[in-house]
């Protein structure tokens, strides 16, 4: 604003109330009025931040907040002239916005359900505010006072407290996004206001346009409202049943391949909100009702009324067997009696399937209406949508392999526990076509809300790599489920089978006659499905069950009518692989053994800078001349290529992830071998093994602890200065430090010397030495990994159960849930936090040729899993503790990729899956290795793509409105931002207080 209006005046209140005090919007408005007594003749811009407690939202909170906003506006209107008031919703994670809650917190089963509740109530609050502002004519009180409602809340990304992000990171790039979102929404008409979804792109400032240089208000914005949503015209969702043969088998069948529809006595379902029935019966205008679970209308498990009025799979089956049981009725969550055997949970992901399966089996065994061993059962499992919705936030966790593994665990349990069952495994819905509901603004869909519910599907642009990756993952989910069943895993006996039902593999979005997506098939949030869609899905599922394997319908056109099929005389059974005369393809051919752990290299721009850079923030990979490493046995490569216990003590330095240089990248993946693709003259890497190894500048020592690190630094400095191959003053050096594992392994035996404070002190002493003594350095500090996962290897892998625990006694010896193990886990986290505090504190920002960067990809350590669900031992040596050459290759790739990710947006978990193509390349826009400095964009030099570059302040041609708006933009924007950061500070203080309480419990150890 000051660029456009150099005379802008910023006023700040004397104090800001914390959100722990009950300080109403009206009181804040009165304070603002008192501050503006001297600004009577000037135009003013004020923001009213409406706080919403995202941890506990309810309808009472909505009505109270609307009244508070109205009270505040009355104060401002009565006392101020020449004012534009912008009202916007502000999320809070604090959980105590007021001294007492407005209502009891509604129970939620998962973070996904909490996110759904928050999003729905947020939209309801905005709708309520809009209606109220219109009724009270706040938009058009006079030409000297108006109110503008920002119709999206402040970005959920900006205000979330993600455990993978540090507080300092929020105060850089994320804060800029906050400010830009506020600014852009001031210029946009209300219907085009949007939530900021810029991720790794450079941030750009939008400029006022020539045809509309004003701040947007309701009066000067052209009405862009689309036609009102059409009311439902078809209240009856019934189906005609024209099948003639409705009889059961003459005697109860003993084979799953000879089950007729009338033989089914029990029906059940597992899944997420689509099976739970969220919003199925909601009227188009009642968004809040999407939180209601209409289980009786659920396509696969509902049993409300009968097939003439409600089409569901149970109602179809009841035409064959009126005594069918297990279906859900009415409304309610999975724990209610109405839900019965519909155990789907809103927001559920594949990780929840095993738990749902266990709950279902328990209910079936304990219900007197069910003969568990004799009754034939149909169980429908439908999952995957929520996994896809969050997949871009953690690609490893939501990988196709992990998704299939989790579904397999649930199916394995059902296979082992449930007799006489047919499981419908419905393929994951093709989610990409649903984006069409949010690409037509005339539909008035709450798109910002769905961005919260399903960001990975809604946020990517058409044709983007992110959208392409999502579609590929969606298809991989579908293929993975098919391959799982094709293996024949669930056809080992005659009273159980799993059949893939592909009805939702391809989705065709329904359109109205005027060419717009038809909202009648969706609930009010334009994301969940309405009863009309559930009707078609029930028919399609039924038809799939009667279609032979290999010839099933695999697309769903919601706009086309769909008639029910009937069992035939020649094929009266529910179709399985056997009665379809289908032969499973079986598992694919065994891939050839992997001969090496090399990688492919696809980068094309490998040139160095035109001249040797003087700033570490302009350092290209090819500019690095020297590489070095400090650490413990992981960096020495201890046992990395060992084939037996006798080779465990051999150091294979040449394959060490951060410093090894054996052979080349095509056969041995290490950081130096990657860098040698950019600079073949790289110096310092180690080669060979054992006594014949050449260590180069690998100063790591097996078994070293952090108090040994300063000596390693001194040795490195001496070696660098004495080397004839290194120009100590001029060569750029890359040094990687990875240490702390040995400290944790022996912490319980020497708590004083191995405390987090001493860990931080020794690390600081080492970095201080490098900062003082060595020119031209980029320093990688790799985060201490989470060690607890190593216990799982010893417990679940038979060869590892007999390995002595002396290598890491403090981790391996304590019992599960013991105080000792809990203490070590907290110390592990504290090691990570003190490392981040040391690096982010600015201690090493004083030199242009020196930078320390935390590479956090081991911050959330995931143990790689094999196809049998157990830890993959190929990543470990025969001692089940140290890392194999395969793991070293994965560490190297992850470190390199972390180096090419901006600070604050680096991957914080490892992705240990063999793929020769995982090495990333520097981009044309950002060819440098990322540091804290070059990770932050220069906002004033980044013009918007559709506008002119941002001019220098002294050369600005000021639009008509700008001189008017310099009253209190600084006051209220500064007030809002300060309030936001105080909320975070209070949260940190509360966390610190909890840690301090732990200190007493944990033998005076500072946690």
mmCIF file of N, CA, C and O in Angstrom, residues 33-75:
data_model
loop_
_atom_site.group_PDB
_atom_site.id
_atom_site.type_symbol
_atom_site.label_atom_id
_atom_site.label_comp_id
_atom_site.label_asym_id
_atom_site.label_seq_id
_atom_site.Cartn_x
_atom_site.Cartn_y
_atom_site.Cartn_z
ATOM 1 N N UNK A 33 -12.080 3.412 17.102
ATOM 2 C CA UNK A 33 -12.688 4.732 16.936
ATOM 3 C C UNK A 33 -11.912 5.785 17.727
ATOM 4 O O UNK A 33 -11.647 6.893 17.240
ATOM 5 N N UNK A 34 -11.517 5.432 18.942
ATOM 6 C CA UNK A 34 -10.779 6.390 19.761
ATOM 7 C C UNK A 34 -9.420 6.720 19.155
ATOM 8 O O UNK A 34 -8.914 7.833 19.293
ATOM 9 N N UNK A 35 -8.818 5.779 18.471
ATOM 10 C CA UNK A 35 -7.521 6.018 17.846
ATOM 11 C C UNK A 35 -7.641 6.883 16.591
ATOM 12 O O UNK A 35 -6.658 7.482 16.153
ATOM 13 N N UNK A 36 -8.836 6.929 16.002
ATOM 14 C CA UNK A 36 -9.010 7.613 14.725
ATOM 15 C C UNK A 36 -9.637 8.997 14.869
ATOM 16 O O UNK A 36 -10.089 9.568 13.886
ATOM 17 N N UNK A 37 -9.679 9.519 16.078
ATOM 18 C CA UNK A 37 -10.282 10.831 16.288
ATOM 19 C C UNK A 37 -9.574 11.923 15.491
ATOM 20 O O UNK A 37 -10.177 12.907 15.074
ATOM 21 N N UNK A 38 -8.280 11.739 15.274
ATOM 22 C CA UNK A 38 -7.499 12.768 14.566
ATOM 23 C C UNK A 38 -7.506 12.567 13.056
ATOM 24 O O UNK A 38 -6.865 13.316 12.340
ATOM 25 N N UNK A 39 -8.193 11.552 12.561
ATOM 26 C CA UNK A 39 -8.158 11.234 11.131
ATOM 27 C C UNK A 39 -9.520 11.423 10.479
ATOM 28 O O UNK A 39 -9.924 10.654 9.615
ATOM 29 N N UNK A 40 -10.248 12.459 10.870
ATOM 30 C CA UNK A 40 -11.633 12.612 10.434
ATOM 31 C C UNK A 40 -11.763 12.867 8.937
ATOM 32 O O UNK A 40 -12.719 12.444 8.311
ATOM 33 N N UNK A 41 -10.835 13.570 8.346
ATOM 34 C CA UNK A 41 -10.990 13.919 6.940
ATOM 35 C C UNK A 41 -10.383 12.933 5.978
ATOM 36 O O UNK A 41 -10.410 13.162 4.769
ATOM 37 N N UNK A 42 -9.819 11.863 6.473
ATOM 38 C CA UNK A 42 -9.106 10.925 5.605
ATOM 39 C C UNK A 42 -9.925 9.654 5.375
ATOM 40 O O UNK A 42 -10.729 9.258 6.218
ATOM 41 N N UNK A 43 -9.665 9.017 4.232
ATOM 42 C CA UNK A 43 -10.295 7.714 3.960
ATOM 43 C C UNK A 43 -9.580 6.645 4.774
ATOM 44 O O UNK A 43 -8.361 6.671 4.939
ATOM 45 N N UNK A 44 -10.343 5.685 5.240
ATOM 46 C CA UNK A 44 -9.809 4.650 6.114
ATOM 47 C C UNK A 44 -10.221 3.270 5.602
ATOM 48 O O UNK A 44 -11.326 3.096 5.084
ATOM 49 N N UNK A 45 -9.319 2.329 5.778
ATOM 50 C CA UNK A 45 -9.605 0.933 5.448
ATOM 51 C C UNK A 45 -9.420 0.115 6.718
ATOM 52 O O UNK A 45 -8.359 0.125 7.328
ATOM 53 N N UNK A 46 -10.478 -0.580 7.147
ATOM 54 C CA UNK A 46 -10.423 -1.366 8.366
ATOM 55 C C UNK A 46 -10.754 -2.815 8.068
ATOM 56 O O UNK A 46 -11.618 -3.100 7.228
ATOM 57 N N UNK A 47 -10.072 -3.717 8.750
ATOM 58 C CA UNK A 47 -10.386 -5.134 8.676
ATOM 59 C C UNK A 47 -11.029 -5.564 9.989
ATOM 60 O O UNK A 47 -10.516 -5.269 11.059
ATOM 61 N N UNK A 48 -12.142 -6.266 9.876
ATOM 62 C CA UNK A 48 -12.749 -6.891 11.039
ATOM 63 C C UNK A 48 -12.492 -8.391 10.935
ATOM 64 O O UNK A 48 -13.053 -9.070 10.071
ATOM 65 N N UNK A 49 -11.606 -8.899 11.773
ATOM 66 C CA UNK A 49 -11.283 -10.318 11.772
ATOM 67 C C UNK A 49 -12.279 -11.046 12.671
ATOM 68 O O UNK A 49 -12.341 -10.806 13.872
ATOM 69 N N UNK A 50 -13.065 -11.938 12.084
ATOM 70 C CA UNK A 50 -14.080 -12.679 12.831
ATOM 71 C C UNK A 50 -13.470 -14.019 13.232
ATOM 72 O O UNK A 50 -13.219 -14.871 12.380
ATOM 73 N N UNK A 51 -13.223 -14.228 14.532
ATOM 74 C CA UNK A 51 -12.520 -15.447 14.944
ATOM 75 C C UNK A 51 -13.440 -16.653 14.994
ATOM 76 O O UNK A 51 -14.566 -16.569 15.479
ATOM 77 N N UNK A 52 -12.951 -17.795 14.478
ATOM 78 C CA UNK A 52 -13.708 -19.040 14.535
ATOM 79 C C UNK A 52 -12.818 -20.105 15.150
ATOM 80 O O UNK A 52 -11.745 -20.396 14.632
ATOM 81 N N UNK A 53 -13.256 -20.655 16.257
ATOM 82 C CA UNK A 53 -12.503 -21.693 16.951
ATOM 83 C C UNK A 53 -12.614 -22.993 16.166
ATOM 84 O O UNK A 53 -13.609 -23.697 16.238
ATOM 85 N N UNK A 54 -11.582 -23.320 15.408
ATOM 86 C CA UNK A 54 -11.657 -24.486 14.537
ATOM 87 C C UNK A 54 -11.653 -25.799 15.317
ATOM 88 O O UNK A 54 -11.989 -26.844 14.784
ATOM 89 N N UNK A 55 -11.252 -25.761 16.581
ATOM 90 C CA UNK A 55 -11.232 -26.980 17.378
ATOM 91 C C UNK A 55 -12.608 -27.331 17.931
ATOM 92 O O UNK A 55 -12.841 -28.441 18.378
ATOM 93 N N UNK A 56 -13.517 -26.375 17.930
ATOM 94 C CA UNK A 56 -14.819 -26.627 18.556
ATOM 95 C C UNK A 56 -15.841 -25.683 17.942
ATOM 96 O O UNK A 56 -16.032 -24.571 18.424
ATOM 97 N N UNK A 57 -16.461 -26.094 16.843
ATOM 98 C CA UNK A 57 -17.412 -25.237 16.153
ATOM 99 C C UNK A 57 -18.824 -25.800 16.298
ATOM 100 O O UNK A 57 -19.018 -27.009 16.386
ATOM 101 N N UNK A 58 -19.801 -24.894 16.322
ATOM 102 C CA UNK A 58 -21.187 -25.317 16.479
ATOM 103 C C UNK A 58 -22.085 -24.193 15.987
ATOM 104 O O UNK A 58 -21.639 -23.065 15.749
ATOM 105 N N UNK A 59 -23.382 -24.473 15.845
ATOM 106 C CA UNK A 59 -24.324 -23.482 15.316
ATOM 107 C C UNK A 59 -24.466 -22.291 16.257
ATOM 108 O O UNK A 59 -24.650 -21.162 15.810
ATOM 109 N N UNK A 60 -24.370 -22.534 17.577
ATOM 110 C CA UNK A 60 -24.466 -21.421 18.525
ATOM 111 C C UNK A 60 -23.344 -20.419 18.321
ATOM 112 O O UNK A 60 -23.537 -19.207 18.413
ATOM 113 N N UNK A 61 -22.167 -20.926 18.033
ATOM 114 C CA UNK A 61 -21.036 -20.029 17.803
ATOM 115 C C UNK A 61 -21.284 -19.136 16.588
ATOM 116 O O UNK A 61 -20.955 -17.952 16.590
ATOM 117 N N UNK A 62 -21.907 -19.707 15.549
ATOM 118 C CA UNK A 62 -22.195 -18.936 14.337
ATOM 119 C C UNK A 62 -23.113 -17.763 14.656
ATOM 120 O O UNK A 62 -22.839 -16.609 14.286
ATOM 121 N N UNK A 63 -24.214 -18.014 15.352
ATOM 122 C CA UNK A 63 -25.175 -16.942 15.620
ATOM 123 C C UNK A 63 -24.583 -15.865 16.517
ATOM 124 O O UNK A 63 -24.835 -14.666 16.317
ATOM 125 N N UNK A 64 -23.789 -16.246 17.503
ATOM 126 C CA UNK A 64 -23.178 -15.257 18.396
ATOM 127 C C UNK A 64 -22.186 -14.381 17.633
ATOM 128 O O UNK A 64 -22.140 -13.155 17.821
ATOM 129 N N UNK A 65 -21.402 -14.985 16.743
ATOM 130 C CA UNK A 65 -20.417 -14.208 15.992
ATOM 131 C C UNK A 65 -21.089 -13.218 15.052
ATOM 132 O O UNK A 65 -20.604 -12.099 14.865
ATOM 133 N N UNK A 66 -22.206 -13.611 14.438
ATOM 134 C CA UNK A 66 -22.927 -12.683 13.563
ATOM 135 C C UNK A 66 -23.391 -11.467 14.361
ATOM 136 O O UNK A 66 -23.275 -10.313 13.906
ATOM 137 N N UNK A 67 -23.908 -11.688 15.568
ATOM 138 C CA UNK A 67 -24.342 -10.581 16.414
ATOM 139 C C UNK A 67 -23.161 -9.692 16.821
ATOM 140 O O UNK A 67 -23.279 -8.465 16.869
ATOM 141 N N UNK A 68 -22.022 -10.312 17.120
ATOM 142 C CA UNK A 68 -20.837 -9.531 17.485
ATOM 143 C C UNK A 68 -20.375 -8.645 16.335
ATOM 144 O O UNK A 68 -20.013 -7.486 16.532
ATOM 145 N N UNK A 69 -20.391 -9.194 15.128
ATOM 146 C CA UNK A 69 -19.981 -8.405 13.960
ATOM 147 C C UNK A 69 -20.919 -7.219 13.786
ATOM 148 O O UNK A 69 -20.486 -6.082 13.528
ATOM 149 N N UNK A 70 -22.220 -7.462 13.910
ATOM 150 C CA UNK A 70 -23.189 -6.381 13.750
ATOM 151 C C UNK A 70 -22.975 -5.285 14.800
ATOM 152 O O UNK A 70 -23.022 -4.092 14.488
ATOM 153 N N UNK A 71 -22.692 -5.664 16.032
ATOM 154 C CA UNK A 71 -22.439 -4.672 17.082
ATOM 155 C C UNK A 71 -21.216 -3.833 16.765
ATOM 156 O O UNK A 71 -21.213 -2.608 16.938
ATOM 157 N N UNK A 72 -20.173 -4.480 16.289
ATOM 158 C CA UNK A 72 -18.956 -3.749 15.943
ATOM 159 C C UNK A 72 -19.197 -2.788 14.782
ATOM 160 O O UNK A 72 -18.722 -1.640 14.795
ATOM 161 N N UNK A 73 -19.947 -3.246 13.775
ATOM 162 C CA UNK A 73 -20.233 -2.383 12.621
ATOM 163 C C UNK A 73 -21.077 -1.176 13.032
ATOM 164 O O UNK A 73 -20.900 -0.075 12.501
ATOM 165 N N UNK A 74 -21.998 -1.360 13.970
ATOM 166 C CA UNK A 74 -22.804 -0.236 14.433
ATOM 167 C C UNK A 74 -21.924 0.833 15.084
ATOM 168 O O UNK A 74 -22.122 2.024 14.862
ATOM 169 N N UNK A 75 -20.942 0.408 15.875
ATOM 170 C CA UNK A 75 -20.025 1.364 16.497
ATOM 171 C C UNK A 75 -19.227 2.113 15.435
ATOM 172 O O UNK A 75 -19.121 3.346 15.459
#
